[in-house]
CSV table of C-alpha atoms in Angstrom, one decimal:
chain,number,residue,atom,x,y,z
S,1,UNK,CA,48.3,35.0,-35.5
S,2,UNK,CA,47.8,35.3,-31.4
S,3,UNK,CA,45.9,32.7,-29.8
S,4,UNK,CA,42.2,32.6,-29.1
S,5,UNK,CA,41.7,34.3,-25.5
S,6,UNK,CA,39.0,32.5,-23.4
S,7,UNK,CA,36.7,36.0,-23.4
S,8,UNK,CA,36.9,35.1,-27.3
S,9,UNK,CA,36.0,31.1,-27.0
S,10,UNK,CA,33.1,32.4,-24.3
S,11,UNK,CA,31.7,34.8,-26.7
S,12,UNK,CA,32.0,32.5,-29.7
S,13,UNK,CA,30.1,29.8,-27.1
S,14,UNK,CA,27.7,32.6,-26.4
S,15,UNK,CA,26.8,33.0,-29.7
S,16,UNK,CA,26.6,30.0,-31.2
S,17,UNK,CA,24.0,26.6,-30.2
S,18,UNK,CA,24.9,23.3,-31.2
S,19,UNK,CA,23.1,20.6,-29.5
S,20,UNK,CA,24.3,18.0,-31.7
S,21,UNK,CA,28.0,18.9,-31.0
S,22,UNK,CA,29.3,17.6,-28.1
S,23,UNK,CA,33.1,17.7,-28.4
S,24,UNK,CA,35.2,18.7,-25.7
S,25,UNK,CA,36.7,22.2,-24.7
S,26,UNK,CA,39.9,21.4,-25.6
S,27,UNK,CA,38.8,20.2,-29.7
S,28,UNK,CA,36.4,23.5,-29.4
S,29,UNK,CA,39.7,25.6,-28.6
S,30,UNK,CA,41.7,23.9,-31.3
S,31,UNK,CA,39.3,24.6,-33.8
S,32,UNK,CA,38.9,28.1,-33.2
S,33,UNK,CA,42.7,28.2,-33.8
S,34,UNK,CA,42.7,26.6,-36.7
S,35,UNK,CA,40.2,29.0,-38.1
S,36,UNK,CA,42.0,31.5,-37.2
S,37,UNK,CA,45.4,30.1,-38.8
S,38,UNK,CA,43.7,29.8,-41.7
S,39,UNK,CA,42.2,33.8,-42.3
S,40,UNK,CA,45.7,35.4,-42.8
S,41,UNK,CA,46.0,32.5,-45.8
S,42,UNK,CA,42.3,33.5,-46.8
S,43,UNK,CA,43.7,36.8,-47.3
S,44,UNK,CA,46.5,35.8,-49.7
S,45,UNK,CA,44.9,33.6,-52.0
S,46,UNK,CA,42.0,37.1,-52.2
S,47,UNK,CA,45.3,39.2,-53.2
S,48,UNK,CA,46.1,36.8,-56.5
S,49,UNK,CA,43.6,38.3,-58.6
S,50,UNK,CA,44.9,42.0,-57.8
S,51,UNK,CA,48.4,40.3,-58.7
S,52,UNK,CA,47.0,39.5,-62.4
S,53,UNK,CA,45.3,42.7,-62.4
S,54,UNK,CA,48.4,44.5,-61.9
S,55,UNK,CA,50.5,42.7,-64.6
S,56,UNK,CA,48.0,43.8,-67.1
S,57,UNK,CA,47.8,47.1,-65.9
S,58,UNK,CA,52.2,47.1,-66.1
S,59,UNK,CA,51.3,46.3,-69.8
S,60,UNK,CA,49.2,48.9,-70.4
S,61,UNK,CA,51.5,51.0,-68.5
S,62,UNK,CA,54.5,50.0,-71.2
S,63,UNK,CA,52.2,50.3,-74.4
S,64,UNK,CA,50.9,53.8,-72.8
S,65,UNK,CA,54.2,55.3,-72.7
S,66,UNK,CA,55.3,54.5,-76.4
S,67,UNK,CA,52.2,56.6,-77.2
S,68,UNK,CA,52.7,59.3,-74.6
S,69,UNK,CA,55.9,60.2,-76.5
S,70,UNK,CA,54.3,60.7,-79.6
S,71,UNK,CA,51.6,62.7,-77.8
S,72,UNK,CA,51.6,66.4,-77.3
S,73,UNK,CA,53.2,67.5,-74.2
S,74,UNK,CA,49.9,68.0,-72.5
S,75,UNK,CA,49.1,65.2,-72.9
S,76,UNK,CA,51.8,63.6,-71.3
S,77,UNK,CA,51.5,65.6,-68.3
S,78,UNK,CA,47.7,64.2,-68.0
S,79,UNK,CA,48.8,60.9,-68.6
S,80,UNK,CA,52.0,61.0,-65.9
S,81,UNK,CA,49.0,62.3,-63.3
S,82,UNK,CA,47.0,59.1,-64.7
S,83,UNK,CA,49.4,56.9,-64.5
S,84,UNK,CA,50.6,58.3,-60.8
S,85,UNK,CA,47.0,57.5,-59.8
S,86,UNK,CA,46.8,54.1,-61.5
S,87,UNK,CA,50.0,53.2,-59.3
S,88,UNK,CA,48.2,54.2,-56.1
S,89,UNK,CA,45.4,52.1,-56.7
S,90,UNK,CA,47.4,49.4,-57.9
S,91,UNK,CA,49.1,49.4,-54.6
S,92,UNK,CA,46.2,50.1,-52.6
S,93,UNK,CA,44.8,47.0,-54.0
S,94,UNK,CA,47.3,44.6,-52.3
S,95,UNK,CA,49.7,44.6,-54.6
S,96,UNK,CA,52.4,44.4,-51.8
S,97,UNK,CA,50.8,41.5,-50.3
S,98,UNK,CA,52.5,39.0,-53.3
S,99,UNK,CA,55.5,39.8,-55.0
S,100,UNK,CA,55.1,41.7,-58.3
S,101,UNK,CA,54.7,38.7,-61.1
S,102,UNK,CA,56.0,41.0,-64.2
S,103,UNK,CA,59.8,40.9,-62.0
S,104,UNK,CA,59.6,36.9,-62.5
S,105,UNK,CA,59.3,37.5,-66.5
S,106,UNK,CA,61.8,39.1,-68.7
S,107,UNK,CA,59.8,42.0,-68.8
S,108,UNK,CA,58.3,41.3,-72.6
S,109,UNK,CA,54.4,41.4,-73.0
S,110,UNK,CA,54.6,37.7,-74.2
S,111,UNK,CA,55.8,36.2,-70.9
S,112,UNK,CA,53.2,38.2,-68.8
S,113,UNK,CA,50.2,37.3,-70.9
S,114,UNK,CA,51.9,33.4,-70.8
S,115,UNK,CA,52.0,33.6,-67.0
S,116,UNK,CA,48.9,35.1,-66.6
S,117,UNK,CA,47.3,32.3,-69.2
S,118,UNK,CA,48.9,29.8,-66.6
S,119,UNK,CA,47.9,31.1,-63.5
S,120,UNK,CA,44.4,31.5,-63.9
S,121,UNK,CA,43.6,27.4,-63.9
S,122,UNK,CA,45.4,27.9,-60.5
S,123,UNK,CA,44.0,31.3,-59.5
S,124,UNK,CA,40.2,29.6,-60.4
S,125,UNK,CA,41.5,26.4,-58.3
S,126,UNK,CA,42.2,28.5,-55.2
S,127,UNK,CA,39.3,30.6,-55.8
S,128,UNK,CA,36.8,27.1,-55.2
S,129,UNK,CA,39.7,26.1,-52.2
S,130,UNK,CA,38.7,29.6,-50.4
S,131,UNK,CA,35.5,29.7,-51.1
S,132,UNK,CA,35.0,26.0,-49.9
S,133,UNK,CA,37.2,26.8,-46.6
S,134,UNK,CA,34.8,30.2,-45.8
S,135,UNK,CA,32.1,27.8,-46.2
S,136,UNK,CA,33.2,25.4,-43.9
S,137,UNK,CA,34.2,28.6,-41.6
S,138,UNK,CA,30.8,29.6,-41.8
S,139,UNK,CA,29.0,26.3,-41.1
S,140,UNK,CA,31.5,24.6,-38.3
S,141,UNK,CA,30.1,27.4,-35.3
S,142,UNK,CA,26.6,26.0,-36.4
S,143,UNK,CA,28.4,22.5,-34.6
S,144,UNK,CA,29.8,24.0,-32.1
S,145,UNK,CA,28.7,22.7,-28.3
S,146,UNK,CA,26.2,24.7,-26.1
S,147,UNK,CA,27.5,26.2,-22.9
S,148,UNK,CA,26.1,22.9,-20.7
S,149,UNK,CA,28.5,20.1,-22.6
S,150,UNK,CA,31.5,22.0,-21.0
S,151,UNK,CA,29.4,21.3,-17.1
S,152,UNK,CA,30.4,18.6,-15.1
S,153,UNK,CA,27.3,16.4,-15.5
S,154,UNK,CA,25.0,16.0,-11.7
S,155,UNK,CA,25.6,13.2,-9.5
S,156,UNK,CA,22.2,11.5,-9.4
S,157,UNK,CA,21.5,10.6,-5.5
S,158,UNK,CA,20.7,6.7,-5.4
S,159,UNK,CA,17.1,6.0,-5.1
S,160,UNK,CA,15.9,4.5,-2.0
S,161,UNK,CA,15.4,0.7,-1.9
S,162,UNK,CA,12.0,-0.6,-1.7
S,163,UNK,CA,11.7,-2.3,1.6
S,164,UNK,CA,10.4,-6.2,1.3
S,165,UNK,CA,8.6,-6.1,4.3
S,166,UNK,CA,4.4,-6.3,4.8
S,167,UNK,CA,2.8,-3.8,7.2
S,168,UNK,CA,6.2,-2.2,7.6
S,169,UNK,CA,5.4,1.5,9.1
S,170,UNK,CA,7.5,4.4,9.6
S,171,UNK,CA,6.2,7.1,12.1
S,172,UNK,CA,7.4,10.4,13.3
S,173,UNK,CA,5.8,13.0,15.1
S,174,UNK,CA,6.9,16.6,15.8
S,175,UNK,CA,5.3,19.2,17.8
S,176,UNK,CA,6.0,22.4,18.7
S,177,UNK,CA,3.6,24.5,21.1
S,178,UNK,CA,5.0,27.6,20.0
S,179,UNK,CA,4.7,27.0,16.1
S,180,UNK,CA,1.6,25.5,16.3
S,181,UNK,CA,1.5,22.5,14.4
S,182,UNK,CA,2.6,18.7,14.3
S,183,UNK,CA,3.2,16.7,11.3
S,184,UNK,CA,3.0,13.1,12.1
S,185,UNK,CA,3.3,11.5,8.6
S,186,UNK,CA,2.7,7.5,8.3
S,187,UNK,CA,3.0,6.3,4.8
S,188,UNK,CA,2.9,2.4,4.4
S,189,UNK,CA,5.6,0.5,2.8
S,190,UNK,CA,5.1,-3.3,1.3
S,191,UNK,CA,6.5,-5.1,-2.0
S,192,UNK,CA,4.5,-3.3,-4.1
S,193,UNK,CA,5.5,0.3,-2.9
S,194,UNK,CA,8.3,2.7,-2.6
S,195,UNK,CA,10.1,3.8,0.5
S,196,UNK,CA,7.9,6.5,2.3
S,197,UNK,CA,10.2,8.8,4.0
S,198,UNK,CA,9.1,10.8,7.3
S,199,UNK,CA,9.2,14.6,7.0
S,200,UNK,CA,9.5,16.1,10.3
S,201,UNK,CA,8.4,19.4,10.1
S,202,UNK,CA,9.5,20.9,13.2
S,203,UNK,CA,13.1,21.0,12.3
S,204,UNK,CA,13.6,19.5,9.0
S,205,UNK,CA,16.1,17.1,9.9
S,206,UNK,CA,14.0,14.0,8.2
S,207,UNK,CA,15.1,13.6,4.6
S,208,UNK,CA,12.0,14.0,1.2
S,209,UNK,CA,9.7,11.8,0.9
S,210,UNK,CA,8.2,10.0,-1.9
S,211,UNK,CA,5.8,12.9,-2.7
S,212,UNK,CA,8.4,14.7,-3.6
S,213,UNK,CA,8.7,17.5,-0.4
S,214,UNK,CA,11.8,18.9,0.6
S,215,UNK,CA,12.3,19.3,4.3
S,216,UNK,CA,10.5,22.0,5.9
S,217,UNK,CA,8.4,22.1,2.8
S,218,UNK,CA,5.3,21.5,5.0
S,219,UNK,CA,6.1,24.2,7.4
S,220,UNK,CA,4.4,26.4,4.8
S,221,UNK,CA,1.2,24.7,6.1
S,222,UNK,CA,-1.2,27.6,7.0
S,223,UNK,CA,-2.8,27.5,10.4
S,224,UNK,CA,-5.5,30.0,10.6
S,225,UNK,CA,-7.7,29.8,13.9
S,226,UNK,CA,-11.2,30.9,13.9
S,227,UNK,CA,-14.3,30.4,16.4
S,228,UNK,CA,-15.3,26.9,14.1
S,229,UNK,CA,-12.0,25.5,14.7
S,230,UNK,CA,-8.4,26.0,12.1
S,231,UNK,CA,-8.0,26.7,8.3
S,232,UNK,CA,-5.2,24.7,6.5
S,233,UNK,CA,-3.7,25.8,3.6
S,234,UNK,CA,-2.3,22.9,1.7
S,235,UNK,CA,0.1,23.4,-0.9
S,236,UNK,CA,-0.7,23.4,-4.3
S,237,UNK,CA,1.5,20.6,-5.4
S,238,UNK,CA,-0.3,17.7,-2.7
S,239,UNK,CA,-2.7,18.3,-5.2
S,240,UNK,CA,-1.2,15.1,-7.4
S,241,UNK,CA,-2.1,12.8,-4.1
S,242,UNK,CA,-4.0,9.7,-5.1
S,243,UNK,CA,-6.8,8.9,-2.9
S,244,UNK,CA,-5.4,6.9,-0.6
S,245,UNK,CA,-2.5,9.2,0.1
S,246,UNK,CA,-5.0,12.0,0.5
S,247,UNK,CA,-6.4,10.0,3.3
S,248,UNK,CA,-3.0,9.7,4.8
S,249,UNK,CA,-2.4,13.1,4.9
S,250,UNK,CA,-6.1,14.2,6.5
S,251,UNK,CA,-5.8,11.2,9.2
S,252,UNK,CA,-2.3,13.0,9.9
S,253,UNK,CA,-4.0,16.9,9.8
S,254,UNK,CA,-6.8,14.9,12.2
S,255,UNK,CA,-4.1,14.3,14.8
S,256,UNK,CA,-2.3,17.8,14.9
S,257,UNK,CA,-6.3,19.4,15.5
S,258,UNK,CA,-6.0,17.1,18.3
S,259,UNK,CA,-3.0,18.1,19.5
S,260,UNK,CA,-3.3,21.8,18.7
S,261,UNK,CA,-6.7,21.7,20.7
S,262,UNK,CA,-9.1,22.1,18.1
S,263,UNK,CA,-12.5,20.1,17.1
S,264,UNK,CA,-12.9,20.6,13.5
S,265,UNK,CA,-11.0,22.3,10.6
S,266,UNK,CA,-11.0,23.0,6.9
S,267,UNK,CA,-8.5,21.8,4.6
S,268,UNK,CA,-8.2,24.1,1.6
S,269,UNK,CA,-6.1,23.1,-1.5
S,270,UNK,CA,-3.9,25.1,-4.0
S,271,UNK,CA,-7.4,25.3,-6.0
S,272,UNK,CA,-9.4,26.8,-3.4
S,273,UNK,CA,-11.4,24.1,-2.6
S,274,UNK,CA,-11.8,23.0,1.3
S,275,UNK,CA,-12.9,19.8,2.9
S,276,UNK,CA,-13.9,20.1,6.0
S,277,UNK,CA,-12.7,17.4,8.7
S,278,UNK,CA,-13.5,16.8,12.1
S,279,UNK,CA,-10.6,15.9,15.3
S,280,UNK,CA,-11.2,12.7,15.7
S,281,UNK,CA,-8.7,9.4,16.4
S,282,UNK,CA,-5.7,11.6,16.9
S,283,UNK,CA,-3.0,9.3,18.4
S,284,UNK,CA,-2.8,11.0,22.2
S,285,UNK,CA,0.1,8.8,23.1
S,286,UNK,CA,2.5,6.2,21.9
S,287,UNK,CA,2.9,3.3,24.2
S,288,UNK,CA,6.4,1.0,24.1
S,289,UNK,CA,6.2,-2.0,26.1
S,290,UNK,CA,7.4,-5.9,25.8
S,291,UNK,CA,6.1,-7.9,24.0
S,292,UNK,CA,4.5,-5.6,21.7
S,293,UNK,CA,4.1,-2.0,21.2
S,294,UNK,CA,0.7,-0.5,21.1
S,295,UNK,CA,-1.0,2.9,19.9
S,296,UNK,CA,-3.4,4.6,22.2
S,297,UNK,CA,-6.2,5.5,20.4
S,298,UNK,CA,-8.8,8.7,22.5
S,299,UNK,CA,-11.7,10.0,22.3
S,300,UNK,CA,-13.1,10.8,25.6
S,301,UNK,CA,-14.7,14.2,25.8
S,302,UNK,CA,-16.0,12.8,29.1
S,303,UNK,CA,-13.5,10.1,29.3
S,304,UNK,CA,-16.8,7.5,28.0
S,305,UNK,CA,-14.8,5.8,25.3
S,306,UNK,CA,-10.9,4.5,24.7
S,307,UNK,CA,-9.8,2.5,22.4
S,308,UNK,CA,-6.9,0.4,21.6
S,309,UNK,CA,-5.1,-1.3,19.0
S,310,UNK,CA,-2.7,-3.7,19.2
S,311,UNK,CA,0.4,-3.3,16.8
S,312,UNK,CA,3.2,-6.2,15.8
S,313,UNK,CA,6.0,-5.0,17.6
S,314,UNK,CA,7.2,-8.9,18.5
S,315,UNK,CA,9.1,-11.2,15.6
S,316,UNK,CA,5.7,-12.5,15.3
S,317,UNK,CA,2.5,-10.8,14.6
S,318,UNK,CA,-0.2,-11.7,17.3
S,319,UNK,CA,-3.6,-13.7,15.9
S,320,UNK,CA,-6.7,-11.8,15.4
S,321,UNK,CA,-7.8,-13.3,18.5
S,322,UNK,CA,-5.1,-11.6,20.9
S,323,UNK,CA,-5.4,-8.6,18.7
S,324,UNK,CA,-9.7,-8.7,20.2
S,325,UNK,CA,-8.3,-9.3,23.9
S,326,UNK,CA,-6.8,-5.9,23.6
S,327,UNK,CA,-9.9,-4.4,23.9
S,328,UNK,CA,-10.4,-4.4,27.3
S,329,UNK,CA,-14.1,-3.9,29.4
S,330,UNK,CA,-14.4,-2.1,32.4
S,331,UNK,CA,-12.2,0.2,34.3
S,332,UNK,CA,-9.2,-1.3,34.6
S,333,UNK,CA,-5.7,-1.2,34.5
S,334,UNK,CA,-3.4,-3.0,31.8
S,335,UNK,CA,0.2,-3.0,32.7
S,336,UNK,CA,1.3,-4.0,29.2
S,337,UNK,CA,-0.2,-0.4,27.9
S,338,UNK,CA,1.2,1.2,31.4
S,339,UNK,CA,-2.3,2.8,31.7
S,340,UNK,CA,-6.0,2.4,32.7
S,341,UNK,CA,-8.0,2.0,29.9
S,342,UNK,CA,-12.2,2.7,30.9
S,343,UNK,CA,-14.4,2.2,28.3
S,344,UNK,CA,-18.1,1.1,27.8
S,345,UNK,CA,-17.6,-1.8,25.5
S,346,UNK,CA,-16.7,-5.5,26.0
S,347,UNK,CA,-14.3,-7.4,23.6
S,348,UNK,CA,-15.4,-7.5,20.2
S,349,UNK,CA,-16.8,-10.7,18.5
S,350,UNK,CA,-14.6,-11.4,15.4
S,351,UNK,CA,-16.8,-13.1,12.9
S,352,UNK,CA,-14.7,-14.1,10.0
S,353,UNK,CA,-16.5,-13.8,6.8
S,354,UNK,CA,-14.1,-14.0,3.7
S,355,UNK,CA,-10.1,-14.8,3.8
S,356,UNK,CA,-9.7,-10.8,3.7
S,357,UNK,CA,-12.5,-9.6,5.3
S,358,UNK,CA,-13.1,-9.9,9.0
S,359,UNK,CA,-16.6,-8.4,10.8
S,360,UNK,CA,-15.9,-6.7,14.3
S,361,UNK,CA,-19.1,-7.0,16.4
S,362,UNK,CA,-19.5,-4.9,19.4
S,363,UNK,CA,-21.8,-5.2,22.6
S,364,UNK,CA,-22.4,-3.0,25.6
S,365,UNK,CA,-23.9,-3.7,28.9
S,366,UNK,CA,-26.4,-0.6,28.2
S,367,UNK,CA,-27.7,1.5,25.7
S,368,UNK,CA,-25.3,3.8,24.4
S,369,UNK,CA,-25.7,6.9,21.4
S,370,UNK,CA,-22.6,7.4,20.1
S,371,UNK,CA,-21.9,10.5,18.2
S,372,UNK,CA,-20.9,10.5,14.3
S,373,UNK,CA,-17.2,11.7,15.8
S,374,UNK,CA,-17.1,8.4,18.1
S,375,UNK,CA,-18.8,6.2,15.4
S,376,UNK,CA,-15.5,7.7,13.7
S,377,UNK,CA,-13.0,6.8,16.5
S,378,UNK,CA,-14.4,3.3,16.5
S,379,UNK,CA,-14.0,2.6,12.5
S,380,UNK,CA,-10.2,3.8,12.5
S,381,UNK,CA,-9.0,1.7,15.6
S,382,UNK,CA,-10.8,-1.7,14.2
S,383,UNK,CA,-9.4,-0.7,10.5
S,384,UNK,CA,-6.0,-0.6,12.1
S,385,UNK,CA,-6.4,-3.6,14.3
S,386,UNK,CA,-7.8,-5.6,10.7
S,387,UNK,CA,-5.4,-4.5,8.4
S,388,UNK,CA,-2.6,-5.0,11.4
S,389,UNK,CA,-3.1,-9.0,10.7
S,390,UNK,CA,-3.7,-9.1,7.3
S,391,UNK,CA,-7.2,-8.4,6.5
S,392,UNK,CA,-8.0,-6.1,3.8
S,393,UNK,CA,-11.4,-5.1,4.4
S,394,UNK,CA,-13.7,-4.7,7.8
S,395,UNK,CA,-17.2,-4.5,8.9
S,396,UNK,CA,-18.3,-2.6,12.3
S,397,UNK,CA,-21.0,-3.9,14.1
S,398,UNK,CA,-22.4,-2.2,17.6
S,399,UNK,CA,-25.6,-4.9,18.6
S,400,UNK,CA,-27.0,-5.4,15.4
S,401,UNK,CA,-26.6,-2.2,13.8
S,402,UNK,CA,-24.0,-2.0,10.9
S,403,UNK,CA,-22.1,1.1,11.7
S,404,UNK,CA,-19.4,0.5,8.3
S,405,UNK,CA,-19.4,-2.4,6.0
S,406,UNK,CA,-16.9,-3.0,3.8
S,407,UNK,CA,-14.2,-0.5,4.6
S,408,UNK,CA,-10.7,-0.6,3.9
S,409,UNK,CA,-8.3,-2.1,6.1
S,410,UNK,CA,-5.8,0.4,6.7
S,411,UNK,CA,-2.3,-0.7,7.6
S,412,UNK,CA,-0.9,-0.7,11.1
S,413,UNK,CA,2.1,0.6,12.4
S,414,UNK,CA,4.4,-2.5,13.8
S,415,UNK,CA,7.5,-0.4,14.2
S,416,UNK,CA,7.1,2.2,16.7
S,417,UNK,CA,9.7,4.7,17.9
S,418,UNK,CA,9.8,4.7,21.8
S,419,UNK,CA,8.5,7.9,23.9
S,420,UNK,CA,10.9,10.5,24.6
S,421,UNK,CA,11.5,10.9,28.3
């Protein structure tokens, strides 16, 4: 009656499912020792019918040899080999396994056809027991647990805390020359949304993000150069990006064409399908200066046209009025950006329309064609300088010409990492 090894209780888990069962390794092991306990009694209780068999055959034995001895003496040879080979089989039958029940008696036919009229109430009674118990054998492994309820369950990471703060930004940009690619990711984060994490893809050492991207995911971004410009393989799962996101992540592919050196690219999904995007607005360089920080907005193929965008980098977020000085006329130099900033357009004329929609209006001291890619440049820098102070939609007026109407204020940065020396 040896124990259950644990190559047994592993098998026996092996084999068996039991998703409802979900009792512990220690009441799995001490049921498979009980079952086994209980097969050496199985065995017993299958002997007691050999038992009765073999008292009746001990009668027939004794009323055979009052016959043999009126028999001829062949026949009593024949019967000694019969009766030899009734013993064999009455032995071979378990007889040994219970004590012989005719040795109980005094040997008279009476008391073995008495006991054996008692016994079988019993005999039938432990019949039903064993058969009951096999039954029960045969249906507890069907309960028994699947190989995972013996795992220690996983440690679920806490889930980030939604930050309560409006136009709350996080920004990081990597770049490597050698690689060939940045990732600057800038995912807004208010009351209503979860905690965008950065991915920095040049060394993975920025945790997920909310998409669902382990670090270094994005490395497997495909940067194939051609005379147009760069293909980008995307990976199939930004495919679930809403539409908004999927702005995100272009504005962000925008910049590393800029940096890269590139004019246009295509942007191909896991599907196939490619958009085609132009460089245009990539953020050339990140300004940190007191009172506020700024983003440096460029597009100057011949240095015609820069922009800039104030961001809330003070405990107070400037008016829309200070956020319209920024943009500066003239060559000139502005020591809060610690940098010239030429360009061809006065200050724009904010004409408030609606409580969430403010109208930029633009003027120049000449006539000036601006290309789609500058008309471009122009819509992204007033977007972030409207949704920067609360506004969630912006018109773009150049003279009188409506160059966007209507178009979504995007969220600016207020929190901006200083330059690396």
């Amino acid at each position: 009656m040896g124990k259950w090894t644990d190559e047994e209780i592993k098998a026996h888990l092996q084999q068996v499912q039991g998703p409802e069962d979900h009792r512990s390794k220690d009441e799995i092991y001490e049921s498979l020792t009980r079952r086994r306990q209980n097969e050496p009694v199985k065995t017993r209780r299958r002997a007691l019918p050999y038992a009765a068999g073999a008292a009746a055959a001990a009668l027939f034995i004794g009323l055979s040899a009052t016959f043999v001895m009126l028999s001829p003496q062949n026949e009593i040879a024949d019967e000694g080999e019969r009766e030899e080979t009734q013993s064999e089989d009455i032995t071979g039958a378990g007889i040994e396994e219970e004590p012989d029940v005719s040795e109980e008696g005094d040997g008279s036919g009476e008391t073995d056809a008495s006991q054996e009229s008692e016994e079988e109430p019993e005999l039938a009674r432990d019949e039903e027991s064993a058969s009951e118990s096999e039954t029960q054998q045969v249906e507890e492994p069907e309960a028994a647990p699947s190989p995972e309820a013996d795992e220690i369950p996983e440690v679920q990471e806490p889930v980030p805390e939604t930050v309560e703060a409006e136009n709350t930004w996080g920004v990081t940009t990597a770049y490597d020359p050698e690689a060939r690619y940045v990732i600057p990711f800038s995912f807004p984060i208010s009351e209503q949304d979860d905690v965008w994490e950065v991915i920095n893809a040049a060394d993975g050492s920025a945790p997920a993000d909310a998409l669902g991207l382990e670090p270094n995911q994005l490395e497997a971004l495909s940067f194939q150069e051609n005379s147009d410009g760069v293909a980008i393989q995307v990976e199939e799962h930004l495919q679930s990006l809403s539409s908004s996101e999927s702005d995100l992540l272009y504005r962000s592919i925008q910049e590393i064409l800029r940096f890269m050196g590139v004019d246009e690219a295509s942007v191909i999904d896991g599907s196939g399908e490619a958009t085609e995007l132009g460089a245009f607005g990539a953020v050339e360089t990140i300004y940190a200066a007191a009172p506020g920080a700024y983003f440096l907005y460029e597009y100057a193929p011949e240095e015609a046209v820069f922009l800039t965008a104030a961001a809330a980098g003070r405990d107070a977020p400037p008016t829309i009025e200070e956020a319209a000085a920024s943009w500066v006329e003239g060559e000139q130099a502005d020591e809060d950006l610690q940098a010239p900033v030429p360009s061809a357009f006065a200050a724009p004329e904010i004409e408030e329309v609606e409580a969430q929609h403010v109208t930029f209006r633009f003027t120049t001291e000449e006539e000036v064609e601006l290309t789609e890619a500058e008309k471009e440049v122009m819509m992204q820098a007033v977007q972030l300088t409207a949704g920067a102070y609360g506004y969630d939609e912006v018109t773009l007026r150049l003279e009188d010409e409506v160059l966007a109407e209507g178009m979504r204020a995007f969220e600016a940065p207020n929190e901006i990492p200083p330059p690396e020396s």
